[in-house]
CSV table of C-alpha atoms in Angstrom, one decimal:
chain,number,residue,atom,x,y,z
A,1,MET,CA,0.2,0.0,0.2
A,2,ARG,CA,1.5,3.2,-1.1
A,3,LEU,CA,2.5,5.5,1.8
A,4,THR,CA,0.5,9.0,0.9
A,5,VAL,CA,0.5,12.5,2.8
A,6,LEU,CA,-3.0,14.1,2.4
A,7,ALA,CA,-4.6,16.5,4.3
A,8,THR,CA,-5.1,16.5,8.1
A,9,LEU,CA,-8.9,15.6,7.8
A,10,LEU,CA,-8.2,12.2,8.8
A,11,LEU,CA,-5.8,12.5,11.5
A,12,THR,CA,-6.6,12.0,15.0
A,13,ALA,CA,-4.6,13.3,18.0
A,14,LEU,CA,-2.1,10.7,19.4
A,15,ALA,CA,-1.1,13.0,22.2
A,16,GLY,CA,-2.3,16.2,23.8
A,17,CYS,CA,-5.6,16.3,22.4
A,18,THR,CA,-7.8,19.3,22.1
A,19,ASP,CA,-11.8,19.7,22.6
A,20,GLU,CA,-11.9,19.3,18.9
A,21,GLY,CA,-9.7,15.6,18.9
A,22,LEU,CA,-7.0,17.2,17.1
A,23,ASN,CA,-3.4,17.9,18.3
A,24,PRO,CA,-2.5,21.3,16.8
A,25,ILE,CA,0.8,20.9,16.8
A,26,VAL,CA,0.9,17.8,14.5
A,27,SER,CA,-2.1,19.1,12.3
A,28,ARG,CA,0.2,22.5,11.8
A,29,ALA,CA,3.0,20.3,11.0
A,30,ILE,CA,1.2,18.2,8.5
A,31,ASP,CA,-0.3,21.2,6.9
A,32,GLU,CA,2.8,23.0,6.7
A,33,VAL,CA,4.7,20.2,4.6
A,34,ASN,CA,1.3,19.7,2.5
A,35,PRO,CA,-0.9,22.5,2.6
A,36,PHE,CA,-4.5,22.3,2.5
A,37,ASP,CA,-7.2,24.8,2.9
A,38,GLY,CA,-10.3,22.8,3.1
A,39,THR,CA,-11.6,23.6,-0.7
A,40,ALA,CA,-8.8,22.4,-2.9
A,41,ALA,CA,-5.5,19.9,-2.6
A,42,PRO,CA,-2.2,21.1,-3.0
A,43,ALA,CA,-0.6,21.0,-6.7
A,44,PRO,CA,0.7,17.4,-7.3
A,45,GLY,CA,4.2,16.8,-7.3
A,46,GLN,CA,5.0,20.4,-5.2
A,47,PRO,CA,8.4,19.3,-3.3
A,48,VAL,CA,8.4,19.9,0.1
A,49,THR,CA,11.3,22.3,1.4
A,50,ARG,CA,13.8,22.6,4.3
A,51,GLU,CA,12.4,25.8,5.2
A,52,GLN,CA,8.8,24.2,5.7
A,53,ILE,CA,10.2,21.7,7.7
A,54,ASN,CA,12.0,24.2,10.0
A,55,ARG,CA,9.2,26.5,10.0
A,56,ALA,CA,6.7,23.5,11.2
A,57,ASP,CA,9.6,22.8,13.9
A,58,VAL,CA,8.2,19.0,14.6
A,59,ALA,CA,10.5,16.2,14.5
A,60,THR,CA,9.9,14.7,10.8
A,61,ILE,CA,11.1,11.4,8.8
A,62,ARG,CA,10.6,11.1,5.2
A,63,ALA,CA,9.6,7.3,4.4
A,64,ARG,CA,9.1,5.2,1.0
A,65,LEU,CA,8.2,1.7,0.8
A,66,VAL,CA,10.8,0.1,-2.1
A,67,ALA,CA,7.8,-0.6,-4.2
A,68,ASP,CA,6.6,3.1,-4.1
A,69,LYS,CA,7.9,5.7,-6.6
A,70,SER,CA,7.9,8.8,-4.2
A,71,PRO,CA,8.2,9.2,-0.5
A,72,THR,CA,6.0,10.7,2.1
A,73,TYR,CA,6.9,12.8,5.2
A,74,LEU,CA,5.5,12.1,8.8
A,75,VAL,CA,5.7,14.0,11.9
A,76,ALA,CA,6.3,13.0,15.3
A,77,ALA,CA,2.6,12.7,17.0
A,78,ALA,CA,3.3,10.9,20.5
A,79,ASN,CA,6.4,9.7,22.8
A,80,ASN,CA,6.0,6.7,24.6
A,81,ARG,CA,9.1,6.6,26.8
A,82,GLY,CA,11.5,7.2,23.9
A,83,TYR,CA,9.3,5.1,21.3
A,84,ILE,CA,8.4,8.1,18.5
A,85,THR,CA,5.2,7.5,16.6
A,86,TYR,CA,5.3,9.1,13.6
A,87,ALA,CA,2.1,9.8,11.7
A,88,SER,CA,0.8,10.9,7.9
A,89,GLY,CA,-2.7,12.7,7.3
A,90,LEU,CA,-4.1,9.1,6.4
A,91,ARG,CA,-3.1,7.8,10.2
A,92,GLN,CA,-0.4,5.8,8.6
A,93,LEU,CA,2.0,5.0,11.3
A,94,VAL,CA,5.8,4.5,11.8
A,95,ILE,CA,7.0,3.8,15.5
A,96,MET,CA,10.7,4.4,15.9
A,97,ARG,CA,13.1,4.4,18.8
A,98,ASN,CA,15.8,6.8,17.2
A,99,SER,CA,16.4,5.4,14.0
A,100,GLN,CA,15.2,1.9,15.0
A,101,VAL,CA,11.9,1.1,13.1
A,102,THR,CA,9.9,-0.8,15.9
A,103,GLY,CA,6.5,-1.0,14.7
A,104,THR,CA,4.3,0.1,11.6
A,105,ARG,CA,0.5,0.7,11.1
A,106,GLY,CA,-1.5,0.9,7.8
A,107,LEU,CA,1.1,0.5,5.3
A,108,GLY,CA,-0.5,-3.0,4.2
A,109,TYR,CA,1.1,-5.3,6.5
A,110,ASP,CA,1.3,-4.4,10.0
A,111,LEU,CA,4.8,-4.9,11.9
A,112,LEU,CA,3.2,-5.4,15.5
A,113,SER,CA,6.8,-4.8,17.0
A,114,ALA,CA,10.5,-5.5,16.7
A,115,LYS,CA,13.0,-5.5,19.5
A,116,SER,CA,16.8,-6.2,19.8
A,117,THR,CA,19.2,-7.0,22.3
A,118,THR,CA,21.4,-4.3,23.5
A,119,PRO,CA,23.3,-2.2,22.4
A,120,ASP,CA,21.7,-1.8,19.4
A,121,PRO,CA,23.4,1.3,17.6
A,122,LEU,CA,20.1,1.8,15.8
A,123,ALA,CA,18.0,2.3,19.0
A,124,THR,CA,20.9,4.1,21.1
A,125,PRO,CA,23.4,6.2,18.7
A,126,MET,CA,27.2,5.4,19.7
A,127,PRO,CA,30.2,6.3,17.7
A,128,ILE,CA,30.8,3.7,14.7
A,129,SER,CA,34.0,2.0,16.5
A,130,GLN,CA,31.7,1.2,19.2
A,131,TRP,CA,29.1,-0.9,17.4
A,132,PRO,CA,28.7,-4.3,18.4
A,133,ALA,CA,29.5,-7.2,16.3
A,134,LEU,CA,26.3,-8.9,16.3
A,135,VAL,CA,22.8,-8.2,17.7
A,136,GLN,CA,19.9,-10.4,17.9
A,137,ARG,CA,16.5,-8.9,16.2
A,138,SER,CA,12.8,-10.2,16.8
A,139,TYR,CA,9.8,-9.2,15.1
A,140,GLU,CA,6.3,-9.9,15.7
A,141,PHE,CA,3.9,-10.2,13.0
A,142,PRO,CA,0.2,-10.8,12.9
A,143,ALA,CA,-1.0,-14.3,13.3
A,144,SER,CA,-4.1,-16.4,14.8
A,145,ALA,CA,-2.2,-16.4,18.2
A,146,PRO,CA,-2.4,-14.5,21.2
A,147,ARG,CA,1.3,-13.3,20.9
A,148,GLY,CA,1.3,-13.6,16.8
A,149,ARG,CA,4.3,-14.7,14.7
A,150,ILE,CA,7.6,-14.2,16.0
A,151,GLU,CA,10.7,-14.6,14.1
A,152,THR,CA,14.1,-14.0,15.3
A,153,PHE,CA,17.5,-13.2,13.5
A,154,ASP,CA,21.2,-12.6,14.2
A,155,CYS,CA,22.5,-9.6,12.6
A,156,ARG,CA,26.0,-8.6,12.1
A,157,PHE,CA,27.4,-5.2,11.1
A,158,GLU,CA,29.9,-4.9,7.9
A,159,ARG,CA,31.3,-1.2,7.4
A,160,GLY,CA,31.6,0.3,4.3
A,161,ALA,CA,32.9,3.3,2.8
A,162,VAL,CA,32.4,7.2,4.0
A,163,LYS,CA,30.2,9.5,2.0
A,164,ASP,CA,28.5,12.5,1.8
A,165,MET,CA,24.8,12.7,1.8
A,166,GLU,CA,21.9,15.2,1.5
A,167,ILE,CA,18.8,14.9,3.2
A,168,LEU,CA,16.3,17.6,2.0
A,169,GLY,CA,19.0,20.1,1.4
A,170,GLU,CA,21.3,19.4,4.5
A,171,ALA,CA,24.4,18.0,4.0
A,172,HIS,CA,25.5,14.7,6.2
A,173,ARG,CA,28.9,13.0,6.1
A,174,GLY,CA,28.5,9.5,7.4
A,175,VAL,CA,29.4,5.9,6.8
A,176,GLU,CA,27.4,3.2,4.9
A,177,ILE,CA,27.0,0.1,7.3
A,178,SER,CA,25.5,-3.0,5.9
A,179,GLU,CA,23.6,-5.3,8.0
A,180,TYR,CA,23.4,-9.1,7.3
A,181,CYS,CA,20.4,-10.9,9.2
A,182,ASP,CA,20.2,-14.9,9.3
A,183,GLY,CA,17.4,-16.7,11.2
A,184,PRO,CA,15.3,-20.1,11.1
A,185,SER,CA,12.9,-18.7,8.7
A,186,GLY,CA,15.6,-17.1,6.4
A,187,SER,CA,17.5,-14.2,5.6
A,188,PHE,CA,17.6,-10.6,4.8
A,189,GLU,CA,20.0,-7.4,4.4
A,190,GLN,CA,19.4,-3.8,5.9
A,191,LEU,CA,21.5,-0.7,5.0
A,192,HIS,CA,22.5,2.3,7.2
A,193,PHE,CA,24.0,5.5,6.7
A,194,ALA,CA,25.6,6.5,10.1
A,195,ASP,CA,27.1,10.1,11.0
A,196,ALA,CA,30.8,9.8,11.1
A,197,SER,CA,31.2,11.2,14.4
A,198,SER,CA,28.0,10.6,16.5
A,199,GLY,CA,27.1,7.4,14.8
A,200,PHE,CA,23.4,8.5,14.5
A,201,VAL,CA,22.0,6.8,11.8
A,202,TRP,CA,20.2,9.4,9.5
A,203,ARG,CA,19.0,7.0,7.0
A,204,THR,CA,18.1,3.6,7.2
A,205,LEU,CA,16.8,0.8,4.8
A,206,SER,CA,14.7,-1.2,7.2
A,207,TRP,CA,12.9,-4.8,6.8
A,208,LEU,CA,9.3,-4.7,7.7
A,209,GLY,CA,8.4,-8.6,7.2
A,210,PRO,CA,8.7,-11.1,4.4
A,211,GLN,CA,5.1,-9.5,2.9
A,212,GLN,CA,6.0,-6.0,3.4
A,213,GLY,CA,9.9,-5.9,2.4
A,214,LEU,CA,11.8,-2.8,3.1
A,215,ILE,CA,11.1,0.5,4.0
A,216,ASP,CA,13.7,3.6,3.1
A,217,ILE,CA,13.7,6.1,5.9
A,218,GLU,CA,15.3,9.4,6.3
A,219,VAL,CA,15.5,11.6,9.4
A,220,VAL,CA,14.6,15.1,8.1
A,221,LEU,CA,14.4,16.8,11.5
A,222,PRO,CA,15.4,14.5,14.4
A,223,TYR,CA,13.2,14.2,17.7
A,224,THR,CA,15.2,16.1,20.4
A,225,GLY,CA,12.5,15.8,23.1
A,226,SER,CA,13.3,13.9,26.3
A,227,PRO,CA,11.9,10.3,26.9
A,228,ARG,CA,8.4,10.2,28.9
């Protein structure tokens, strides 16, 4: 199912609801990156600018399923003890812990949850020299069982070249890191672009499951609030 940013008409507040049932900060942020005046949709293909993102001043990611031709923008709508829920105007959700995707809703095939052993450099940014050799990842998918279907993989990191990357007009210098995961049900690969100094992952090509495949996520404006 294609990710799409539309109007805020269907966006139900996930935190800080007003009497109207909408979070005004989230609504304004989505409206900023995808203007909608209630009478006409914005011009198709009109690009989002860094100026709009900065003016909205809400943590934002840009996400694209590999099968999609163009990405969408999702803004931070809720914080559950460091797990940030990013929402689009159609209530499509991506839940993340820093740069680790821990769940999705409304993208076609839900990822109910994803967990990993610690330290996980996606969940807790650390200098690349401190990244562990191996992490174990567990994914929960819908199934006819109380806990769903859980699949577990051992994942190893392989450091690549230092590169420059631009995310919506903002330059980043980092290291391309491949992640190879193997488990009883099969294998898959992920790819990350980590900041050369801090290790923060600005872009990740993350696996959402055997049916959904990979999602390409860029951190346009990182979440800087404290965990709650």
